[in-house]
Amino acid sequence: MNETRHRVLDALSDGPVSGPELAEELDISRSAVWKHVEALREAGFDIASDDAGYSLAAVPEFGGEAVEYGLDAPFEVEYHDSIPSTNARARDLAAAGAEDVVVLADEQTGGRGRLDREWSSPSGGVWLSILFRPDVPMAQAPAFTLAASVAAARAAREVGVDAGIKWPNDVLVESDGDERKLVGILTEMEGEADRASWIIVGIGVNANVDPEDLPAEANPTSLSAELGDPVDRRVFTQRLLELFEELRRDPETAVAEWREYATTLGKRVRVETPDGVVEGEAVAVEFPGGLVVDTGDERVTVSAGDCD
Ligand code: BTN
């Protein structure tokens, strides 16, 4: 959202304020004030106007400008009611040189998951991709995936859902030994070995969706199903982005914090890696994200794979 529009919103939230007062305060013309007010109304902001002037009556439930308004993180948010995949759109933006952009959608029609799976993304979710350009070697990228899972688990706990993380990045809700999937994360990157050019962290949160509308194989749950009520997706998305912002600045701490939410450590695991199956007890997670498995004979660190 541009700076002036943000200032218009700030003034309206303290409203009522008349058009001429606003024009003077922001040092813009009255017609520019009117254009900003109309653009905000089109974006779904409810701006009341009466004899005393304009005032902000309500912020939209969801959307790019709604999420950017009051967001304490330096991301521009590009919103789509429906898009094939936010990760695919973020890749196009990366190719065009963008950074610190979040692509956000209410619905994806071609959502992508790990290992080339489909990711079902009906309306009501929080489907987003964060494009950024950290100054790190490519090998450190897994730390950002772990950072995203910590941010998602923490944002879920803040709204009252007791989420944990299964290595590497499934955010789950456990009850009676049953693990139901709440969030999936798909990280993509490009660059040279010694420096990533860009990283895209795609986060899919089953927010206000009915788990019955999601494929049963994933044993899905959602925030609304856990809570019995829909969540405020705007506020949830803002918290998710703010938490990720803090953690991406300090990926080593993110990995340390990951251990606090881990459901995997101390359990017997079977990890299908590109080099074969590793079975044993999961004993640690090491920076930038490898799982240390004690097979009984040796300790093996696996850096990628599907974990059961
Ligand atoms: C998984 O397989 O667990 C990862 C799922 C990642 C889904 C998210 S939704 C937002 C972003 N856009 C995509 O197409 N995929 C990711």
PDB file of N, CA and C in Angstrom, residues 104-205:
ATOM      1  N   LEU A 104      -0.715 -13.513  -1.658  1.00  0.00           N
ATOM      2  CA  LEU A 104      -1.722 -14.061  -0.745  1.00  0.00           C
ATOM      3  C   LEU A 104      -2.988 -14.366  -1.534  1.00  0.00           C
ATOM      4  N   ALA A 105      -3.632 -15.478  -1.232  1.00  0.00           N
ATOM      5  CA  ALA A 105      -4.866 -15.819  -1.957  1.00  0.00           C
ATOM      6  C   ALA A 105      -5.898 -16.409  -1.011  1.00  0.00           C
ATOM      7  N   ASP A 106      -7.156 -16.188  -1.393  1.00  0.00           N
ATOM      8  CA  ASP A 106      -8.278 -16.817  -0.672  1.00  0.00           C
ATOM      9  C   ASP A 106      -8.446 -18.250  -1.144  1.00  0.00           C
ATOM     10  N   GLU A 107      -8.155 -18.477  -2.442  1.00  0.00           N
ATOM     11  CA  GLU A 107      -8.331 -19.823  -3.029  1.00  0.00           C
ATOM     12  C   GLU A 107      -7.217 -20.057  -4.042  1.00  0.00           C
ATOM     13  N   GLN A 108      -6.699 -21.284  -4.095  1.00  0.00           N
ATOM     14  CA  GLN A 108      -5.771 -21.671  -5.159  1.00  0.00           C
ATOM     15  C   GLN A 108      -6.434 -22.785  -5.967  1.00  0.00           C
ATOM     16  N   THR A 109      -6.286 -22.694  -7.291  1.00  0.00           N
ATOM     17  CA  THR A 109      -6.895 -23.732  -8.129  1.00  0.00           C
ATOM     18  C   THR A 109      -5.869 -24.777  -8.560  1.00  0.00           C
ATOM     19  N   GLY A 110      -4.566 -24.490  -8.313  1.00  0.00           N
ATOM     20  CA  GLY A 110      -3.519 -25.465  -8.670  1.00  0.00           C
ATOM     21  C   GLY A 110      -2.435 -25.457  -7.612  1.00  0.00           C
ATOM     22  N   GLY A 111      -2.849 -25.470  -6.337  1.00  0.00           N
ATOM     23  CA  GLY A 111      -1.883 -25.403  -5.232  1.00  0.00           C
ATOM     24  C   GLY A 111      -0.919 -26.577  -5.292  1.00  0.00           C
ATOM     25  N   ARG A 112       0.356 -26.315  -4.971  1.00  0.00           N
ATOM     26  CA  ARG A 112       1.374 -27.363  -5.056  1.00  0.00           C
ATOM     27  C   ARG A 112       1.929 -27.690  -3.683  1.00  0.00           C
ATOM     28  N   GLY A 113       2.129 -28.997  -3.442  1.00  0.00           N
ATOM     29  CA  GLY A 113       2.704 -29.429  -2.183  1.00  0.00           C
ATOM     30  C   GLY A 113       4.092 -29.998  -2.387  1.00  0.00           C
ATOM     31  N   ARG A 114       4.671 -30.523  -1.305  1.00  0.00           N
ATOM     32  CA  ARG A 114       5.993 -31.138  -1.406  1.00  0.00           C
ATOM     33  C   ARG A 114       5.904 -32.402  -2.257  1.00  0.00           C
ATOM     34  N   LEU A 115       7.058 -32.800  -2.775  1.00  0.00           N
ATOM     35  CA  LEU A 115       7.205 -34.028  -3.550  1.00  0.00           C
ATOM     36  C   LEU A 115       6.184 -34.093  -4.700  1.00  0.00           C
ATOM     37  N   ASP A 116       5.986 -32.893  -5.319  1.00  0.00           N
ATOM     38  CA  ASP A 116       5.108 -32.795  -6.497  1.00  0.00           C
ATOM     39  C   ASP A 116       3.663 -33.189  -6.257  1.00  0.00           C
ATOM     40  N   ARG A 117       3.236 -33.150  -4.991  1.00  0.00           N
ATOM     41  CA  ARG A 117       1.839 -33.486  -4.717  1.00  0.00           C
ATOM     42  C   ARG A 117       0.963 -32.265  -4.967  1.00  0.00           C
ATOM     43  N   GLU A 118      -0.345 -32.518  -5.067  1.00  0.00           N
ATOM     44  CA  GLU A 118      -1.280 -31.380  -5.146  1.00  0.00           C
ATOM     45  C   GLU A 118      -1.551 -30.898  -3.741  1.00  0.00           C
ATOM     46  N   TRP A 119      -1.911 -29.622  -3.618  1.00  0.00           N
ATOM     47  CA  TRP A 119      -2.277 -29.074  -2.311  1.00  0.00           C
ATOM     48  C   TRP A 119      -3.650 -28.448  -2.456  1.00  0.00           C
ATOM     49  N   SER A 120      -4.620 -29.066  -1.846  1.00  0.00           N
ATOM     50  CA  SER A 120      -5.990 -28.597  -1.981  1.00  0.00           C
ATOM     51  C   SER A 120      -6.164 -27.275  -1.226  1.00  0.00           C
ATOM     52  N   SER A 121      -6.700 -26.260  -1.892  1.00  0.00           N
ATOM     53  CA  SER A 121      -6.713 -24.903  -1.317  1.00  0.00           C
ATOM     54  C   SER A 121      -8.044 -24.197  -1.554  1.00  0.00           C
ATOM     55  N   PRO A 122      -9.116 -24.687  -0.932  1.00  0.00           N
ATOM     56  CA  PRO A 122     -10.413 -24.021  -1.157  1.00  0.00           C
ATOM     57  C   PRO A 122     -10.475 -22.636  -0.523  1.00  0.00           C
ATOM     58  N   SER A 123     -11.495 -21.886  -0.914  1.00  0.00           N
ATOM     59  CA  SER A 123     -11.714 -20.555  -0.343  1.00  0.00           C
ATOM     60  C   SER A 123     -11.833 -20.661   1.184  1.00  0.00           C
ATOM     61  N   GLY A 124     -11.211 -19.688   1.886  1.00  0.00           N
ATOM     62  CA  GLY A 124     -11.292 -19.686   3.348  1.00  0.00           C
ATOM     63  C   GLY A 124      -9.959 -19.984   4.017  1.00  0.00           C
ATOM     64  N   GLY A 125      -8.976 -20.409   3.211  1.00  0.00           N
ATOM     65  CA  GLY A 125      -7.655 -20.694   3.793  1.00  0.00           C
ATOM     66  C   GLY A 125      -6.788 -19.445   3.835  1.00  0.00           C
ATOM     67  N   VAL A 126      -5.591 -19.642   4.331  1.00  0.00           N
ATOM     68  CA  VAL A 126      -4.553 -18.604   4.206  1.00  0.00           C
ATOM     69  C   VAL A 126      -3.455 -19.257   3.373  1.00  0.00           C
ATOM     70  N   TRP A 127      -3.459 -18.942   2.085  1.00  0.00           N
ATOM     71  CA  TRP A 127      -2.495 -19.521   1.145  1.00  0.00           C
ATOM     72  C   TRP A 127      -1.564 -18.385   0.752  1.00  0.00           C
ATOM     73  N   LEU A 128      -0.302 -18.502   1.130  1.00  0.00           N
ATOM     74  CA  LEU A 128       0.588 -17.369   0.842  1.00  0.00           C
ATOM     75  C   LEU A 128       2.009 -17.833   0.551  1.00  0.00           C
ATOM     76  N   SER A 129       2.726 -16.975  -0.185  1.00  0.00           N
ATOM     77  CA  SER A 129       4.133 -17.233  -0.498  1.00  0.00           C
ATOM     78  C   SER A 129       4.924 -15.971  -0.211  1.00  0.00           C
ATOM     79  N   ILE A 130       6.023 -16.147   0.521  1.00  0.00           N
ATOM     80  CA  ILE A 130       6.879 -15.009   0.876  1.00  0.00           C
ATOM     81  C   ILE A 130       8.138 -15.095   0.013  1.00  0.00           C
ATOM     82  N   LEU A 131       8.366 -14.055  -0.765  1.00  0.00           N
ATOM     83  CA  LEU A 131       9.560 -13.990  -1.620  1.00  0.00           C
ATOM     84  C   LEU A 131      10.560 -13.039  -0.977  1.00  0.00           C
ATOM     85  N   PHE A 132      11.776 -13.536  -0.721  1.00  0.00           N
ATOM     86  CA  PHE A 132      12.793 -12.669  -0.124  1.00  0.00           C
ATOM     87  C   PHE A 132      14.171 -13.094  -0.614  1.00  0.00           C
ATOM     88  N   ARG A 133      15.158 -12.232  -0.355  1.00  0.00           N
ATOM     89  CA  ARG A 133      16.504 -12.464  -0.889  1.00  0.00           C
ATOM     90  C   ARG A 133      17.534 -12.357   0.223  1.00  0.00           C
ATOM     91  N   PRO A 134      17.628 -13.388   1.061  1.00  0.00           N
ATOM     92  CA  PRO A 134      18.578 -13.309   2.168  1.00  0.00           C
ATOM     93  C   PRO A 134      20.007 -13.517   1.664  1.00  0.00           C
ATOM     94  N   ASP A 135      20.969 -12.931   2.373  1.00  0.00           N
ATOM     95  CA  ASP A 135      22.363 -13.053   1.963  1.00  0.00           C
ATOM     96  C   ASP A 135      22.959 -14.297   2.640  1.00  0.00           C
ATOM     97  N   VAL A 136      22.575 -15.483   2.169  1.00  0.00           N
ATOM     98  CA  VAL A 136      23.037 -16.731   2.791  1.00  0.00           C
ATOM     99  C   VAL A 136      23.353 -17.751   1.696  1.00  0.00           C
ATOM    100  N   PRO A 137      24.221 -18.749   2.007  1.00  0.00           N
ATOM    101  CA  PRO A 137      24.434 -19.833   1.046  1.00  0.00           C
ATOM    102  C   PRO A 137      23.155 -20.658   0.888  1.00  0.00           C
ATOM    103  N   MET A 138      23.019 -21.294  -0.277  1.00  0.00           N
ATOM    104  CA  MET A 138      21.809 -22.093  -0.546  1.00  0.00           C
ATOM    105  C   MET A 138      21.597 -23.168   0.529  1.00  0.00           C
ATOM    106  N   ALA A 139      22.714 -23.711   1.054  1.00  0.00           N
ATOM    107  CA  ALA A 139      22.598 -24.812   2.016  1.00  0.00           C
ATOM    108  C   ALA A 139      21.872 -24.392   3.287  1.00  0.00           C
ATOM    109  N   GLN A 140      21.779 -23.083   3.530  1.00  0.00           N
ATOM    110  CA  GLN A 140      21.095 -22.630   4.756  1.00  0.00           C
ATOM    111  C   GLN A 140      19.592 -22.443   4.572  1.00  0.00           C
ATOM    112  N   ALA A 141      19.107 -22.625   3.352  1.00  0.00           N
ATOM    113  CA  ALA A 141      17.676 -22.385   3.090  1.00  0.00           C
ATOM    114  C   ALA A 141      16.743 -23.201   3.997  1.00  0.00           C
ATOM    115  N   PRO A 142      17.095 -24.466   4.351  1.00  0.00           N
ATOM    116  CA  PRO A 142      16.166 -25.215   5.205  1.00  0.00           C
ATOM    117  C   PRO A 142      15.833 -24.494   6.515  1.00  0.00           C
ATOM    118  N   ALA A 143      16.742 -23.649   6.984  1.00  0.00           N
ATOM    119  CA  ALA A 143      16.471 -22.928   8.239  1.00  0.00           C
ATOM    120  C   ALA A 143      15.247 -22.017   8.083  1.00  0.00           C
ATOM    121  N   PHE A 144      15.026 -21.504   6.871  1.00  0.00           N
ATOM    122  CA  PHE A 144      13.869 -20.621   6.671  1.00  0.00           C
ATOM    123  C   PHE A 144      12.561 -21.426   6.640  1.00  0.00           C
ATOM    124  N   THR A 145      12.669 -22.665   6.177  1.00  0.00           N
ATOM    125  CA  THR A 145      11.489 -23.534   6.218  1.00  0.00           C
ATOM    126  C   THR A 145      11.117 -23.807   7.675  1.00  0.00           C
ATOM    127  N   LEU A 146      12.143 -24.100   8.466  1.00  0.00           N
ATOM    128  CA  LEU A 146      11.877 -24.337   9.884  1.00  0.00           C
ATOM    129  C   LEU A 146      11.338 -23.059  10.539  1.00  0.00           C
ATOM    130  N   ALA A 147      11.881 -21.912  10.144  1.00  0.00           N
ATOM    131  CA  ALA A 147      11.399 -20.634  10.695  1.00  0.00           C
ATOM    132  C   ALA A 147       9.916 -20.449  10.378  1.00  0.00           C
ATOM    133  N   ALA A 148       9.526 -20.806   9.151  1.00  0.00           N
ATOM    134  CA  ALA A 148       8.115 -20.657   8.761  1.00  0.00           C
ATOM    135  C   ALA A 148       7.238 -21.586   9.584  1.00  0.00           C
ATOM    136  N   SER A 149       7.729 -22.801   9.857  1.00  0.00           N
ATOM    137  CA  SER A 149       6.892 -23.722  10.632  1.00  0.00           C
ATOM    138  C   SER A 149       6.762 -23.235  12.073  1.00  0.00           C
ATOM    139  N   VAL A 150       7.841 -22.650  12.617  1.00  0.00           N
ATOM    140  CA  VAL A 150       7.747 -22.097  13.978  1.00  0.00           C
ATOM    141  C   VAL A 150       6.750 -20.930  13.988  1.00  0.00           C
ATOM    142  N   ALA A 151       6.843 -20.051  12.986  1.00  0.00           N
ATOM    143  CA  ALA A 151       5.928 -18.893  12.931  1.00  0.00           C
ATOM    144  C   ALA A 151       4.482 -19.375  12.848  1.00  0.00           C
ATOM    145  N   ALA A 152       4.238 -20.408  12.021  1.00  0.00           N
ATOM    146  CA  ALA A 152       2.864 -20.897  11.850  1.00  0.00           C
ATOM    147  C   ALA A 152       2.368 -21.561  13.133  1.00  0.00           C
ATOM    148  N   ALA A 153       3.239 -22.361  13.765  1.00  0.00           N
ATOM    149  CA  ALA A 153       2.802 -23.041  14.995  1.00  0.00           C
ATOM    150  C   ALA A 153       2.517 -22.005  16.088  1.00  0.00           C
ATOM    151  N   ARG A 154       3.375 -20.987  16.149  1.00  0.00           N
ATOM    152  CA  ARG A 154       3.171 -19.980  17.199  1.00  0.00           C
ATOM    153  C   ARG A 154       1.901 -19.156  16.932  1.00  0.00           C
ATOM    154  N   ALA A 155       1.682 -18.786  15.661  1.00  0.00           N
ATOM    155  CA  ALA A 155       0.470 -18.007  15.326  1.00  0.00           C
ATOM    156  C   ALA A 155      -0.772 -18.843  15.642  1.00  0.00           C
ATOM    157  N   ALA A 156      -0.704 -20.156  15.391  1.00  0.00           N
ATOM    158  CA  ALA A 156      -1.848 -21.034  15.706  1.00  0.00           C
ATOM    159  C   ALA A 156      -2.068 -21.084  17.212  1.00  0.00           C
ATOM    160  N   ARG A 157      -0.968 -21.183  17.968  1.00  0.00           N
ATOM    161  CA  ARG A 157      -1.133 -21.221  19.431  1.00  0.00           C
ATOM    162  C   ARG A 157      -1.704 -19.906  19.952  1.00  0.00           C
ATOM    163  N   GLU A 158      -1.335 -18.798  19.316  1.00  0.00           N
ATOM    164  CA  GLU A 158      -1.857 -17.502  19.773  1.00  0.00           C
ATOM    165  C   GLU A 158      -3.372 -17.395  19.616  1.00  0.00           C
ATOM    166  N   VAL A 159      -3.934 -18.147  18.642  1.00  0.00           N
ATOM    167  CA  VAL A 159      -5.403 -18.118  18.532  1.00  0.00           C
ATOM    168  C   VAL A 159      -6.050 -19.277  19.285  1.00  0.00           C
ATOM    169  N   GLY A 160      -5.221 -20.062  19.994  1.00  0.00           N
ATOM    170  CA  GLY A 160      -5.777 -21.085  20.875  1.00  0.00           C
ATOM    171  C   GLY A 160      -5.727 -22.505  20.345  1.00  0.00           C
ATOM    172  N   VAL A 161      -4.961 -22.729  19.262  1.00  0.00           N
ATOM    173  CA  VAL A 161      -4.852 -24.094  18.717  1.00  0.00           C
ATOM    174  C   VAL A 161      -3.463 -24.636  19.073  1.00  0.00           C
ATOM    175  N   ASP A 162      -3.449 -25.766  19.762  1.00  0.00           N
ATOM    176  CA  ASP A 162      -2.199 -26.293  20.312  1.00  0.00           C
ATOM    177  C   ASP A 162      -1.423 -27.061  19.234  1.00  0.00           C
ATOM    178  N   ALA A 163      -0.690 -26.312  18.421  1.00  0.00           N
ATOM    179  CA  ALA A 163      -0.015 -26.916  17.267  1.00  0.00           C
ATOM    180  C   ALA A 163       1.410 -27.329  17.609  1.00  0.00           C
ATOM    181  N   GLY A 164       1.871 -28.400  16.975  1.00  0.00           N
ATOM    182  CA  GLY A 164       3.259 -28.840  17.082  1.00  0.00           C
ATOM    183  C   GLY A 164       3.824 -29.020  15.681  1.00  0.00           C
ATOM    184  N   ILE A 165       5.115 -29.343  15.602  1.00  0.00           N
ATOM    185  CA  ILE A 165       5.742 -29.472  14.283  1.00  0.00           C
ATOM    186  C   ILE A 165       6.374 -30.853  14.119  1.00  0.00           C
ATOM    187  N   LYS A 166       6.023 -31.498  13.007  1.00  0.00           N
ATOM    188  CA  LYS A 166       6.675 -32.766  12.657  1.00  0.00           C
ATOM    189  C   LYS A 166       7.755 -32.447  11.625  1.00  0.00           C
ATOM    190  N   TRP A 167       8.982 -32.947  11.869  1.00  0.00           N
ATOM    191  CA  TRP A 167      10.083 -32.640  10.954  1.00  0.00           C
ATOM    192  C   TRP A 167       9.746 -33.043   9.519  1.00  0.00           C
ATOM    193  N   PRO A 168      10.086 -32.253   8.521  1.00  0.00           N
ATOM    194  CA  PRO A 168      10.746 -30.966   8.713  1.00  0.00           C
ATOM    195  C   PRO A 168       9.781 -29.809   8.944  1.00  0.00           C
ATOM    196  N   ASN A 169       8.567 -29.899   8.378  1.00  0.00           N
ATOM    197  CA  ASN A 169       7.788 -28.659   8.377  1.00  0.00           C
ATOM    198  C   ASN A 169       6.274 -28.856   8.339  1.00  0.00           C
ATOM    199  N   ASP A 170       5.795 -29.972   8.829  1.00  0.00           N
ATOM    200  CA  ASP A 170       4.337 -30.121   8.904  1.00  0.00           C
ATOM    201  C   ASP A 170       3.867 -29.598  10.247  1.00  0.00           C
ATOM    202  N   VAL A 171       2.942 -28.671  10.224  1.00  0.00           N
ATOM    203  CA  VAL A 171       2.384 -28.184  11.492  1.00  0.00           C
ATOM    204  C   VAL A 171       1.106 -28.982  11.744  1.00  0.00           C
ATOM    205  N   LEU A 172       1.072 -29.625  12.909  1.00  0.00           N
ATOM    206  CA  LEU A 172       0.034 -30.616  13.193  1.00  0.00           C
ATOM    207  C   LEU A 172      -0.671 -30.336  14.506  1.00  0.00           C
ATOM    208  N   VAL A 173      -1.843 -30.914  14.643  1.00  0.00           N
ATOM    209  CA  VAL A 173      -2.517 -30.904  15.939  1.00  0.00           C
ATOM    210  C   VAL A 173      -2.652 -32.365  16.353  1.00  0.00           C
ATOM    211  N   GLU A 174      -2.135 -32.676  17.543  1.00  0.00           N
ATOM    212  CA  GLU A 174      -2.145 -34.069  18.008  1.00  0.00           C
ATOM    213  C   GLU A 174      -3.251 -34.248  19.027  1.00  0.00           C
ATOM    214  N   SER A 175      -4.026 -35.329  18.894  1.00  0.00           N
ATOM    215  CA  SER A 175      -4.881 -35.679  20.021  1.00  0.00           C
ATOM    216  C   SER A 175      -5.114 -37.183  19.997  1.00  0.00           C
ATOM    217  N   ASP A 176      -4.996 -37.796  21.152  1.00  0.00           N
ATOM    218  CA  ASP A 176      -5.115 -39.257  21.300  1.00  0.00           C
ATOM    219  C   ASP A 176      -4.243 -39.999  20.300  1.00  0.00           C
ATOM    220  N   GLY A 177      -3.014 -39.510  20.135  1.00  0.00           N
ATOM    221  CA  GLY A 177      -2.075 -40.196  19.246  1.00  0.00           C
ATOM    222  C   GLY A 177      -2.341 -39.963  17.762  1.00  0.00           C
ATOM    223  N   ASP A 178      -3.421 -39.232  17.459  1.00  0.00           N
ATOM    224  CA  ASP A 178      -3.756 -38.967  16.062  1.00  0.00           C
ATOM    225  C   ASP A 178      -3.166 -37.602  15.687  1.00  0.00           C
ATOM    226  N   GLU A 179      -2.449 -37.529  14.555  1.00  0.00           N
ATOM    227  CA  GLU A 179      -1.843 -36.262  14.123  1.00  0.00           C
ATOM    228  C   GLU A 179      -2.610 -35.716  12.930  1.00  0.00           C
ATOM    229  N   ARG A 180      -3.197 -34.560  13.098  1.00  0.00           N
ATOM    230  CA  ARG A 180      -3.957 -33.988  11.988  1.00  0.00           C
ATOM    231  C   ARG A 180      -3.218 -32.758  11.444  1.00  0.00           C
ATOM    232  N   LYS A 181      -3.139 -32.693  10.108  1.00  0.00           N
ATOM    233  CA  LYS A 181      -2.305 -31.657   9.491  1.00  0.00           C
ATOM    234  C   LYS A 181      -3.051 -30.330   9.366  1.00  0.00           C
ATOM    235  N   LEU A 182      -2.396 -29.275   9.862  1.00  0.00           N
ATOM    236  CA  LEU A 182      -2.993 -27.935   9.877  1.00  0.00           C
ATOM    237  C   LEU A 182      -2.347 -27.023   8.837  1.00  0.00           C
ATOM    238  N   VAL A 183      -1.035 -27.186   8.652  1.00  0.00           N
ATOM    239  CA  VAL A 183      -0.268 -26.266   7.790  1.00  0.00           C
ATOM    240  C   VAL A 183       0.764 -27.078   7.010  1.00  0.00           C
ATOM    241  N   GLY A 184       0.943 -26.738   5.740  1.00  0.00           N
ATOM    242  CA  GLY A 184       2.030 -27.326   4.950  1.00  0.00           C
ATOM    243  C   GLY A 184       2.924 -26.216   4.422  1.00  0.00           C
ATOM    244  N   ILE A 185       4.194 -26.531   4.233  1.00  0.00           N
ATOM    245  CA  ILE A 185       5.152 -25.508   3.788  1.00  0.00           C
ATOM    246  C   ILE A 185       5.968 -26.043   2.621  1.00  0.00           C
ATOM    247  N   LEU A 186       6.066 -25.244   1.596  1.00  0.00           N
ATOM    248  CA  LEU A 186       6.841 -25.621   0.405  1.00  0.00           C
ATOM    249  C   LEU A 186       7.838 -24.498   0.110  1.00  0.00           C
ATOM    250  N   THR A 187       9.128 -24.837   0.234  1.00  0.00           N
ATOM    251  CA  THR A 187      10.170 -23.824  -0.006  1.00  0.00           C
ATOM    252  C   THR A 187      10.830 -24.075  -1.353  1.00  0.00           C
ATOM    253  N   GLU A 188      10.984 -23.016  -2.101  1.00  0.00           N
ATOM    254  CA  GLU A 188      11.683 -23.104  -3.387  1.00  0.00           C
ATOM    255  C   GLU A 188      12.773 -22.052  -3.394  1.00  0.00           C
ATOM    256  N   MET A 189      13.829 -22.293  -4.175  1.00  0.00           N
ATOM    257  CA  MET A 189      14.925 -21.307  -4.192  1.00  0.00           C
ATOM    258  C   MET A 189      15.697 -21.382  -5.492  1.00  0.00           C
ATOM    259  N   GLU A 190      16.477 -20.343  -5.721  1.00  0.00           N
ATOM    260  CA  GLU A 190      17.357 -20.323  -6.876  1.00  0.00           C
ATOM    261  C   GLU A 190      18.593 -19.542  -6.497  1.00  0.00           C
ATOM    262  N   GLY A 191      19.725 -19.880  -7.096  1.00  0.00           N
ATOM    263  CA  GLY A 191      20.945 -19.119  -6.826  1.00  0.00           C
ATOM    264  C   GLY A 191      22.171 -19.966  -7.037  1.00  0.00           C
ATOM    265  N   GLU A 192      23.316 -19.448  -6.599  1.00  0.00           N
ATOM    266  CA  GLU A 192      24.577 -20.185  -6.657  1.00  0.00           C
ATOM    267  C   GLU A 192      24.776 -20.832  -5.297  1.00  0.00           C
ATOM    268  N   ALA A 193      25.656 -21.851  -5.222  1.00  0.00           N
ATOM    269  CA  ALA A 193      25.855 -22.552  -3.953  1.00  0.00           C
ATOM    270  C   ALA A 193      26.208 -21.580  -2.819  1.00  0.00           C
ATOM    271  N   ASP A 194      27.033 -20.584  -3.119  1.00  0.00           N
ATOM    272  CA  ASP A 194      27.493 -19.722  -2.023  1.00  0.00           C
ATOM    273  C   ASP A 194      26.524 -18.585  -1.704  1.00  0.00           C
ATOM    274  N   ARG A 195      25.505 -18.403  -2.517  1.00  0.00           N
ATOM    275  CA  ARG A 195      24.536 -17.339  -2.215  1.00  0.00           C
ATOM    276  C   ARG A 195      23.204 -17.597  -2.924  1.00  0.00           C
ATOM    277  N   ALA A 196      22.143 -17.653  -2.118  1.00  0.00           N
ATOM    278  CA  ALA A 196      20.809 -17.799  -2.714  1.00  0.00           C
ATOM    279  C   ALA A 196      20.456 -16.494  -3.421  1.00  0.00           C
ATOM    280  N   SER A 197      19.851 -16.611  -4.592  1.00  0.00           N
ATOM    281  CA  SER A 197      19.394 -15.395  -5.271  1.00  0.00           C
ATOM    282  C   SER A 197      18.027 -15.010  -4.709  1.00  0.00           C
ATOM    283  N   TRP A 198      17.158 -16.000  -4.579  1.00  0.00           N
ATOM    284  CA  TRP A 198      15.870 -15.757  -3.921  1.00  0.00           C
ATOM    285  C   TRP A 198      15.383 -17.029  -3.246  1.00  0.00           C
ATOM    286  N   ILE A 199      14.552 -16.849  -2.264  1.00  0.00           N
ATOM    287  CA  ILE A 199      13.883 -17.975  -1.599  1.00  0.00           C
ATOM    288  C   ILE A 199      12.393 -17.647  -1.557  1.00  0.00           C
ATOM    289  N   ILE A 200      11.586 -18.654  -1.838  1.00  0.00           N
ATOM    290  CA  ILE A 200      10.131 -18.497  -1.694  1.00  0.00           C
ATOM    291  C   ILE A 200       9.676 -19.513  -0.656  1.00  0.00           C
ATOM    292  N   VAL A 201       9.078 -19.023   0.400  1.00  0.00           N
ATOM    293  CA  VAL A 201       8.510 -19.918   1.396  1.00  0.00           C
ATOM    294  C   VAL A 201       6.990 -19.872   1.213  1.00  0.00           C
ATOM    295  N   GLY A 202       6.434 -20.980   0.763  1.00  0.00           N
ATOM    296  CA  GLY A 202       4.983 -21.061   0.551  1.00  0.00           C
ATOM    297  C   GLY A 202       4.342 -21.716   1.765  1.00  0.00           C
ATOM    298  N   ILE A 203       3.365 -21.039   2.340  1.00  0.00           N
ATOM    299  CA  ILE A 203       2.731 -21.552   3.559  1.00  0.00           C
ATOM    300  C   ILE A 203       1.237 -21.724   3.290  1.00  0.00           C
ATOM    301  N   GLY A 204       0.744 -22.912   3.536  1.00  0.00           N
ATOM    302  CA  GLY A 204      -0.686 -23.172   3.349  1.00  0.00           C
ATOM    303  C   GLY A 204      -1.317 -23.483   4.694  1.00  0.00           C
ATOM    304  N   VAL A 205      -2.176 -22.593   5.160  1.00  0.00           N
ATOM    305  CA  VAL A 205      -2.822 -22.786   6.461  1.00  0.00           C
ATOM    306  C   VAL A 205      -4.295 -23.115   6.228  1.00  0.00           C
TER     307      VAL A 205
END
